[in-house]
mmCIF file of C-alpha atoms and ligand atoms in Angstrom:
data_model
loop_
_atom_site.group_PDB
_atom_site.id
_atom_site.type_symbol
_atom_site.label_atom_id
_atom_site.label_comp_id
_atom_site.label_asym_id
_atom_site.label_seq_id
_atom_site.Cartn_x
_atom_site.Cartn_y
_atom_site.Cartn_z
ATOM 1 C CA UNK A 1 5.682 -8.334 -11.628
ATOM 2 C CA UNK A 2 3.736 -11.652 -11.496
ATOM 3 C CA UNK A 3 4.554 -14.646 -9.259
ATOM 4 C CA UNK A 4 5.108 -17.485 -11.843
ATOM 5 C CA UNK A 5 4.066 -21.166 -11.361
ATOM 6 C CA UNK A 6 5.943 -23.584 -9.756
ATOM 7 C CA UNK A 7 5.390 -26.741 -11.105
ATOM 8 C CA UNK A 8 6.757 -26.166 -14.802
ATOM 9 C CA UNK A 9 9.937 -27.985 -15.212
ATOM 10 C CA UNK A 10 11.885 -29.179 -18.384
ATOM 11 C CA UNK A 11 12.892 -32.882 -19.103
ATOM 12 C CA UNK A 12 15.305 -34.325 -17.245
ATOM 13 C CA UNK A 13 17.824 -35.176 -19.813
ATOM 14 C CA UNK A 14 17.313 -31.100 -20.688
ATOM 15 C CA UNK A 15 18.312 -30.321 -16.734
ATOM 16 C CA UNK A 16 21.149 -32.602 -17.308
ATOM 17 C CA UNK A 17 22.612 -30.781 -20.102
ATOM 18 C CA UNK A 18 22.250 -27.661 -18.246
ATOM 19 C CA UNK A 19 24.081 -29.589 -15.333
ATOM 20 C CA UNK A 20 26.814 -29.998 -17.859
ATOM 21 C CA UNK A 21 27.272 -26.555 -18.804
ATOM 22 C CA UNK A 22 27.473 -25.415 -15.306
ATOM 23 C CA UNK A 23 30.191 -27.698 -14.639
ATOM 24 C CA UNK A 24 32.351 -26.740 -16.986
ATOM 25 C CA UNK A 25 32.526 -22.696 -15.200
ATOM 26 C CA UNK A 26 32.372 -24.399 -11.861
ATOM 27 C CA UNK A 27 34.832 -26.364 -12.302
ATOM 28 C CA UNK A 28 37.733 -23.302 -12.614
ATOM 29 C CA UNK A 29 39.142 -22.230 -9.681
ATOM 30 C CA UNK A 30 38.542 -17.790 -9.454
ATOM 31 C CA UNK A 31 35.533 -16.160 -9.098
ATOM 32 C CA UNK A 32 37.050 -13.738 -12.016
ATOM 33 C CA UNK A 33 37.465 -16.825 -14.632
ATOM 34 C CA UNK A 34 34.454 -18.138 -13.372
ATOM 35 C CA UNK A 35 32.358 -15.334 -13.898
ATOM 36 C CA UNK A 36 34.107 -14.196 -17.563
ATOM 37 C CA UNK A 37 33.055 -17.987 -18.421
ATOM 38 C CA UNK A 38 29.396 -17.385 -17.523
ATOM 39 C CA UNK A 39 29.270 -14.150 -19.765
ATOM 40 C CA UNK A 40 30.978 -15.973 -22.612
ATOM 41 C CA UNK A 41 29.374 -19.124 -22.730
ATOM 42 C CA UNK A 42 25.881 -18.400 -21.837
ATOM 43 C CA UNK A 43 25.214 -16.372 -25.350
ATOM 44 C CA UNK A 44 27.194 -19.528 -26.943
ATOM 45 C CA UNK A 45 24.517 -21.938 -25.531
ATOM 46 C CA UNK A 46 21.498 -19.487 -25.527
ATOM 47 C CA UNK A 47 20.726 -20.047 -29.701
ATOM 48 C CA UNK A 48 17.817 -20.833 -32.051
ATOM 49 C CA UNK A 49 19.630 -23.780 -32.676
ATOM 50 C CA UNK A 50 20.453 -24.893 -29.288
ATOM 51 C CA UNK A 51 18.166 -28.131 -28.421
ATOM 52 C CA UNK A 52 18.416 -27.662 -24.970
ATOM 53 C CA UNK A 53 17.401 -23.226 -24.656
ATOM 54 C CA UNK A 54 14.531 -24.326 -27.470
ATOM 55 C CA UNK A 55 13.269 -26.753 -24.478
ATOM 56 C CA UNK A 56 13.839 -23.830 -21.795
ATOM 57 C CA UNK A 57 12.287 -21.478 -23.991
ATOM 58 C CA UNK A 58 9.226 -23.564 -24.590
ATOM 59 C CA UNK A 59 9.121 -24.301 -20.595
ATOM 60 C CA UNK A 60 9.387 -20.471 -19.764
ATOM 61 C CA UNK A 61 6.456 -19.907 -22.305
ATOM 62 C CA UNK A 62 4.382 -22.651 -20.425
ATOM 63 C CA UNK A 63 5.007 -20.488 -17.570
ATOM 64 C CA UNK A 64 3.903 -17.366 -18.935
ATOM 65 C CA UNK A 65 0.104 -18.564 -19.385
ATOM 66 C CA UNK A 66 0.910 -18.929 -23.301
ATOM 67 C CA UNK A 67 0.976 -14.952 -23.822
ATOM 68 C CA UNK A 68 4.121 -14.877 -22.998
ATOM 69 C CA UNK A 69 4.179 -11.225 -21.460
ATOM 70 C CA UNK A 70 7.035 -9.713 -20.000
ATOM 71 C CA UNK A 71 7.293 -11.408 -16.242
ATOM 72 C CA UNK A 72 8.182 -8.231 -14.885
ATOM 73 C CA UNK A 73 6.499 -5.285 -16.964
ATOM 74 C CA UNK A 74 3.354 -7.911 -18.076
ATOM 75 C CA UNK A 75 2.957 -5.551 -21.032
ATOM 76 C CA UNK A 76 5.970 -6.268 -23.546
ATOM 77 C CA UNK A 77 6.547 -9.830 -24.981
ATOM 78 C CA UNK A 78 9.074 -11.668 -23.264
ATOM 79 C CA UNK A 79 12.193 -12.701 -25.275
ATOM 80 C CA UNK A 80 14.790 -12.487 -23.854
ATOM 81 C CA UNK A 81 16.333 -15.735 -20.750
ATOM 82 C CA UNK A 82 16.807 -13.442 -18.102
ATOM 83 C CA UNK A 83 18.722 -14.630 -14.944
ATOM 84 C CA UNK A 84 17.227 -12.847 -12.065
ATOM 85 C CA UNK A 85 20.724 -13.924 -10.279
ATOM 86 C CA UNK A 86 22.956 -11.800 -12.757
ATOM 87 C CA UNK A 87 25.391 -14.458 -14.560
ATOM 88 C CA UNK A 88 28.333 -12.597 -14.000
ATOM 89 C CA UNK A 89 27.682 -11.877 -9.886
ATOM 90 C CA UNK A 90 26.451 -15.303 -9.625
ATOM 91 C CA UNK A 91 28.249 -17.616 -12.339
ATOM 92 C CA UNK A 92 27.251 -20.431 -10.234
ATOM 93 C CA UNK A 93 23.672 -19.923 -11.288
ATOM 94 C CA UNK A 94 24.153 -19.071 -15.277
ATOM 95 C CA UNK A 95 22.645 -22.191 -15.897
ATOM 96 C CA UNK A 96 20.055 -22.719 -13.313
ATOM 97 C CA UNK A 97 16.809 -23.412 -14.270
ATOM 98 C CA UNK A 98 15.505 -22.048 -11.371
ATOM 99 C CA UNK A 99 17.116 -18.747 -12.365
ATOM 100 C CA UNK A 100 15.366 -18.076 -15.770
ATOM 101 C CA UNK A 101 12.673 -15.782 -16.235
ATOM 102 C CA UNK A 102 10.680 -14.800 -19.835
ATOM 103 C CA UNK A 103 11.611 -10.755 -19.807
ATOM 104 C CA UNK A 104 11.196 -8.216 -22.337
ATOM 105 C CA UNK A 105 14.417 -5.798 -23.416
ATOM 106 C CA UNK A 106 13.179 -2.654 -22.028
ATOM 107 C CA UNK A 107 13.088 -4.667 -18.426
ATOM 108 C CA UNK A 108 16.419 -6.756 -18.835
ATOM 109 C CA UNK A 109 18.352 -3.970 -20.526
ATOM 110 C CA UNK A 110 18.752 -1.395 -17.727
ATOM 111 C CA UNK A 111 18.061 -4.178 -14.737
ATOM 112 C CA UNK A 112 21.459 -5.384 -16.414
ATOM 113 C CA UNK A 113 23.308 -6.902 -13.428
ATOM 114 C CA UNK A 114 22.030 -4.766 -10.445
ATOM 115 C CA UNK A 115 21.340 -7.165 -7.694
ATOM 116 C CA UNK A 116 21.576 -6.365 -3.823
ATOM 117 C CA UNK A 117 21.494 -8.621 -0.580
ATOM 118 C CA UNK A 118 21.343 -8.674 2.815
ATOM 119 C CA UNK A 119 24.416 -9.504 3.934
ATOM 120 C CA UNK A 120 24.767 -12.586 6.179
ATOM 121 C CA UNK A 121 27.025 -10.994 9.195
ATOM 122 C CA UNK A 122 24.711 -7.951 9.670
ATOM 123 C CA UNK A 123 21.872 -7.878 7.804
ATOM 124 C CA UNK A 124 22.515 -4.643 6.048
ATOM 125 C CA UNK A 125 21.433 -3.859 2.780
ATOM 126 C CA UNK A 126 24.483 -3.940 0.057
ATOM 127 C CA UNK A 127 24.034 -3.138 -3.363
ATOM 128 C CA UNK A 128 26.518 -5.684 -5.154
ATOM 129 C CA UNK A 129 26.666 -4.967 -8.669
ATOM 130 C CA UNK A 130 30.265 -2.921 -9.532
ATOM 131 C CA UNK A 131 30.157 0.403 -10.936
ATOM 132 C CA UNK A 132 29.791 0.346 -14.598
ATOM 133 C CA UNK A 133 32.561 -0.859 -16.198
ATOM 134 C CA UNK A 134 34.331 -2.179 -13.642
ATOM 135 C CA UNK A 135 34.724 -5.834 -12.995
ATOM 136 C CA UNK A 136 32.590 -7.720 -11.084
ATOM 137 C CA UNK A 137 33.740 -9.112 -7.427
ATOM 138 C CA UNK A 138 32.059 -11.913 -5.413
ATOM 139 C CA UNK A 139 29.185 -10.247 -3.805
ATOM 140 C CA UNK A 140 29.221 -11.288 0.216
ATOM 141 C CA UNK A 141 26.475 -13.888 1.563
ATOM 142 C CA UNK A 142 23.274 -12.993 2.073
ATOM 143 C CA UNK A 143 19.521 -12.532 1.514
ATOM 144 C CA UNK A 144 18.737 -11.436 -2.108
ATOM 145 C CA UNK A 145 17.125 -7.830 -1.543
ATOM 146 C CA UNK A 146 15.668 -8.600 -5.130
ATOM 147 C CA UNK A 147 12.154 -10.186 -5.187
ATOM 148 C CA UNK A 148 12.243 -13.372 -6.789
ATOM 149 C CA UNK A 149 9.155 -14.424 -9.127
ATOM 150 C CA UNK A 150 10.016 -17.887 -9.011
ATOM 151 C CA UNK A 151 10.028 -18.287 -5.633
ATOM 152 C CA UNK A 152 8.137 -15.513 -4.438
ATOM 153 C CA UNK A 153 4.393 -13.305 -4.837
ATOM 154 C CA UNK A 154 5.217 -9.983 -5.752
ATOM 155 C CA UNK A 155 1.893 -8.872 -4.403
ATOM 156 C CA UNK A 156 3.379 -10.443 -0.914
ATOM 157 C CA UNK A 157 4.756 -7.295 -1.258
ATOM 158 C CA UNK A 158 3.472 -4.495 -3.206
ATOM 159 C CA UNK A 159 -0.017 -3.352 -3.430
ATOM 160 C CA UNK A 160 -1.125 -1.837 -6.784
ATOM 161 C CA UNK A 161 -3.079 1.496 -6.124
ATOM 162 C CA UNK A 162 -6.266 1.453 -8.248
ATOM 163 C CA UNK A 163 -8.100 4.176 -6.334
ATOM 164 C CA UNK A 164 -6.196 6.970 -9.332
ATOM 165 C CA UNK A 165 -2.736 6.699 -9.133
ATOM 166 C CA UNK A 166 -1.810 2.867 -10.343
ATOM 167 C CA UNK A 167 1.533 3.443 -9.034
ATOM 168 C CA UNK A 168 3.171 0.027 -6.751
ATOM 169 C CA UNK A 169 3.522 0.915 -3.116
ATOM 170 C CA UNK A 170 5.095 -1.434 0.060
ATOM 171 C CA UNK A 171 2.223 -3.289 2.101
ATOM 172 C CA UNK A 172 1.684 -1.529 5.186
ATOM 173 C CA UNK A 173 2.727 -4.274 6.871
ATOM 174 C CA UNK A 174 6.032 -5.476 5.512
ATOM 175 C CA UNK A 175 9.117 -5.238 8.074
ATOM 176 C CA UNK A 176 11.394 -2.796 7.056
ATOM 177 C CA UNK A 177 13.762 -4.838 4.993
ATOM 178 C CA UNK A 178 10.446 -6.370 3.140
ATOM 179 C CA UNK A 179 10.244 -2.555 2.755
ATOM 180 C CA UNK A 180 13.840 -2.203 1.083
ATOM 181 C CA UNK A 181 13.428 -5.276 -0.609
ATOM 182 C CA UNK A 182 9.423 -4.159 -2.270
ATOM 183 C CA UNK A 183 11.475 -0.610 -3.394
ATOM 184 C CA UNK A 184 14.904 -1.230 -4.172
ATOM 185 C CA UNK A 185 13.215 -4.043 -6.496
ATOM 186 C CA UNK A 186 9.890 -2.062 -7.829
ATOM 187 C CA UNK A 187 11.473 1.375 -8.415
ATOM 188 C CA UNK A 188 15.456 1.060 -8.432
ATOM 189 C CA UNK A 189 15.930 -2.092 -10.429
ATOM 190 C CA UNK A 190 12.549 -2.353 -12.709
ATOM 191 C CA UNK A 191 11.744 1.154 -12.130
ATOM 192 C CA UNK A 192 7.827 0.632 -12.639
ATOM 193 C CA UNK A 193 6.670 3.191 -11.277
ATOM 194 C CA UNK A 194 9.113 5.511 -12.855
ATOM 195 C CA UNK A 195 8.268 8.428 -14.833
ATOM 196 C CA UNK A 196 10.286 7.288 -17.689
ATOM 197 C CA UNK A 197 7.873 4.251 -18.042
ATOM 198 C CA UNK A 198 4.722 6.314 -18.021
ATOM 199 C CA UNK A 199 3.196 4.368 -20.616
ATOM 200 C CA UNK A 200 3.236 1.372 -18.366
ATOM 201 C CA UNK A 201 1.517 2.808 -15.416
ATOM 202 C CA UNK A 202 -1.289 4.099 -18.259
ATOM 203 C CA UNK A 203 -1.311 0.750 -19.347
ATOM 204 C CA UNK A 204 -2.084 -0.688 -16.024
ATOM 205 C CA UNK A 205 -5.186 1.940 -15.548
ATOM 206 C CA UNK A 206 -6.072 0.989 -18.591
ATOM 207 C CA UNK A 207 -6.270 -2.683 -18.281
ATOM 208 C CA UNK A 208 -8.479 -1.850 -15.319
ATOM 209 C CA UNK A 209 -10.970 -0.854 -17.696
ATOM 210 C CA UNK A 210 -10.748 -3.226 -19.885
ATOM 211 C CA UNK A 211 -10.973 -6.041 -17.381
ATOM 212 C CA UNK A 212 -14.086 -4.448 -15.814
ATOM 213 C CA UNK A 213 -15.700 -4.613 -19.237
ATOM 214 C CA UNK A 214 -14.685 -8.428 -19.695
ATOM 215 C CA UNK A 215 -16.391 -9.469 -16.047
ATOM 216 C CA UNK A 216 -19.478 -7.140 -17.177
ATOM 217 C CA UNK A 217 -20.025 -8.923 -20.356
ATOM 218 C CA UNK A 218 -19.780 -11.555 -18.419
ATOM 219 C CA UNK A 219 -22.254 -11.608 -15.985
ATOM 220 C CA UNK A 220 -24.456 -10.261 -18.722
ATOM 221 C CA UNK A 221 -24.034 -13.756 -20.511
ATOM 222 C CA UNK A 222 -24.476 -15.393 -17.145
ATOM 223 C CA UNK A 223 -27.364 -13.764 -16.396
ATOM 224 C CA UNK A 224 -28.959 -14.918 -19.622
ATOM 225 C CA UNK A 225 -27.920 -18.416 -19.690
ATOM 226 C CA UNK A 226 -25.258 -18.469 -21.937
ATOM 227 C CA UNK A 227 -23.844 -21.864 -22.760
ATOM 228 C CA UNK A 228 -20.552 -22.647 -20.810
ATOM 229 C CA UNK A 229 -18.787 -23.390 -23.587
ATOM 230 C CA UNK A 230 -19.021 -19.490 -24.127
ATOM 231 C CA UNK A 231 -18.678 -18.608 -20.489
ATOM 232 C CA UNK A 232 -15.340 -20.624 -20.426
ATOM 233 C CA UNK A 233 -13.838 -18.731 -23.425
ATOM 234 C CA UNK A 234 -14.586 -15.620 -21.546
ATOM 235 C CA UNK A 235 -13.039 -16.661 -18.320
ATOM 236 C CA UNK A 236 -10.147 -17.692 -20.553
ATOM 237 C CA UNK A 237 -10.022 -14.000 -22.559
ATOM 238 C CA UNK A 238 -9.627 -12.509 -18.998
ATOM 239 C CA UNK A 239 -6.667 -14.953 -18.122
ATOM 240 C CA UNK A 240 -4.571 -14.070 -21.248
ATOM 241 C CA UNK A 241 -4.772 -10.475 -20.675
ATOM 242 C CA UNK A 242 -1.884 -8.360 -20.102
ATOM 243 C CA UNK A 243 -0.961 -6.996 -16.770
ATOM 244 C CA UNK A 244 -2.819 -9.615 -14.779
ATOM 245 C CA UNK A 245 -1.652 -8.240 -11.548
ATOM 246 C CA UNK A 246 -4.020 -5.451 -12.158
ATOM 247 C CA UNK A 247 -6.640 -8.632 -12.019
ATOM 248 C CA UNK A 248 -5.194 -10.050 -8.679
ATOM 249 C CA UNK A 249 -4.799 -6.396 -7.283
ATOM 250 C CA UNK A 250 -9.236 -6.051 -8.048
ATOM 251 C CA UNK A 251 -9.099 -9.517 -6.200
ATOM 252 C CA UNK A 252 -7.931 -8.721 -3.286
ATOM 253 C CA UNK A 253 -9.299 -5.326 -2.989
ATOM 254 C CA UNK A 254 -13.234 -7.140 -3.591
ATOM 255 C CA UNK A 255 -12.004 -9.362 -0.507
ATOM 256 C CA UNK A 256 -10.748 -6.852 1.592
ATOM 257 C CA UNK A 257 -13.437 -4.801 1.192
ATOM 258 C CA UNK A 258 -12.138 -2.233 -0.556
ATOM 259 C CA UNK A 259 -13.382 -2.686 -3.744
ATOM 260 C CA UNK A 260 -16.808 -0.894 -3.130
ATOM 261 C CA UNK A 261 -14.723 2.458 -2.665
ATOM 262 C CA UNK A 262 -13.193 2.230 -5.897
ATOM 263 C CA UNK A 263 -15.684 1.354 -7.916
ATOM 264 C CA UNK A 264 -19.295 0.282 -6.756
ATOM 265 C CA UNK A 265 -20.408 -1.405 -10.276
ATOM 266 C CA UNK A 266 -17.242 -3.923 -10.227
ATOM 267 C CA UNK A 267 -17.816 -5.116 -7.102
ATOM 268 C CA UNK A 268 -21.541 -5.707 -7.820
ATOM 269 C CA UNK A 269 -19.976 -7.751 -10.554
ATOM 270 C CA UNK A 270 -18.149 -9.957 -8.531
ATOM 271 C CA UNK A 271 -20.878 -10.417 -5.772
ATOM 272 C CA UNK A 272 -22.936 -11.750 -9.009
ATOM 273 C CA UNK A 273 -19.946 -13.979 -10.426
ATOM 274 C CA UNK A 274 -18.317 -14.637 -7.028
ATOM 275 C CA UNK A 275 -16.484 -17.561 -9.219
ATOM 276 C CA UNK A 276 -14.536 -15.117 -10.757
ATOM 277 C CA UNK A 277 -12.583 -14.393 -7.394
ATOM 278 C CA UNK A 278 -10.808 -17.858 -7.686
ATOM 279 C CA UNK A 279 -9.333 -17.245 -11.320
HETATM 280 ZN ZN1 ZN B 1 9.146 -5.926 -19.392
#
């Protein structure tokens, strides 16, 4: 899951029409009407042809470091506007900007509308999605147990393992309900470390690989005065990868010092192109 920029927003006159749309379920007076509205207008609006979605789809894009990889899987195009508030829990948020996400189908289908909180009075953890196919009710107040990638860093959270196993496990030192939160939201809702999504884990181990071959090639360019021009493109090759948390993860295990323990000849790599800790 990768923590997305902040500072992408669409026009105003584009926030405005989403305003507009959000009025009009608002604006009716039962959580019931209000979330049967979201569900039936937001595939209405959500169109090739829609002005306003082409500019949200265009800002989400931005966001996604022009490969557009799936925010939460970063293997699988995103195509589909995904509300990480589900639309027909939170109907107040259908058309919130701040809500949308880039996500591929094999992420959004079965994340569907499971959502969870930490409910205001207690501070227990409440899963607040119905059982399937029964109506939605107004979940209860609270802290979303669901890690936001808007708001949020994932790896805040998580740490990748890339000593063998490149499964996601909770920081050792996240409170417990950071702990909930990292696991209900990495293995019950996105399930990515789940056995059923094999190929992604694979995926991550390789793109391990495959980034320690990009930072070899290049320091070996470095090393024999390449022009920048070139070194920029390769910098840039490394950026546009898939799975770029696999990237941050090699980060932070070179400044930890952990890096040497997992593999000796990448972190010789980075203590030659220290540069390439900052991208
Ligand atoms: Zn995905």
């Amino acid at each position: 899951m990768i923590e997305l920029p902040k500072n992408i927003t669409p026009s105003p006159s584009v926030l405005n029409e989403l305003k507009a749309f959000q009025e009009s379920i608002d604006k009716l007076n039962t959580f019931s009407e209000r979330s049967a509205k979201a569900k039936e207008l937001f595939p209405k609006k959500n169109t090739k042809s829609n002005a306003t979605f082409k500019e949200v789809k265009k800002k989400l894009t931005e966001m996604c470091n022009s490969t557009r990889r799936c925010v939460y899987c970063e293997d699988s195009l995103g195509d589909e506007v995904e509300h990480i508030y589900p639309k027909d829990l939170f109907p107040e948020k259908c058309f919130d900007w701040g809500n949308y996400v880039y996500a591929c189908g094999p992420c959004n289908g079965p994340k569907n509308n499971k959502f969870a909180v930490f409910k205001q009075e207690d501070g227990s953890f409440a899963v607040v999605n119905p059982p399937k196919g029964q109506p939605s009710t107004q979940p209860p107040t609270g802290k979303a147990a669901l890690i936001n990638p808007r708001t949020e860093d994932p790896l805040q959270f998580a740490i990748l393992d890339l000593s063998g196993t490149f499964k996601f496990f909770p920081l050792p030192s996240l409170s417990a309900n950071e702990k909930k939160k990292m696991e209900y939201s990495y293995n019950e809702v996105l399930r990515l470390n789940h056995e059923e999504r094999e190929p992604l884990r694979q995926a991550r181990e390789n793109a391990f690989g495959m980034y320690k071959a990009r930072i070899a090639e290049y320091v070996h360019k470095k090393k024999n005065n390449a022009p920048l021009s070139l070194l920029e493109k390769l910098k840039d090759g490394i950026l546009k990868e898939s799975h770029p948390t696999v990237w941050k993860e090699i980060q932070r295990y070179y400044r930890m010092g952990l890096l040497v323990k997992v593999d000796e000849e990448l972190k010789q790599y980075f203590d030659e192109a220290p540069e390439a800790l900052t991208w």
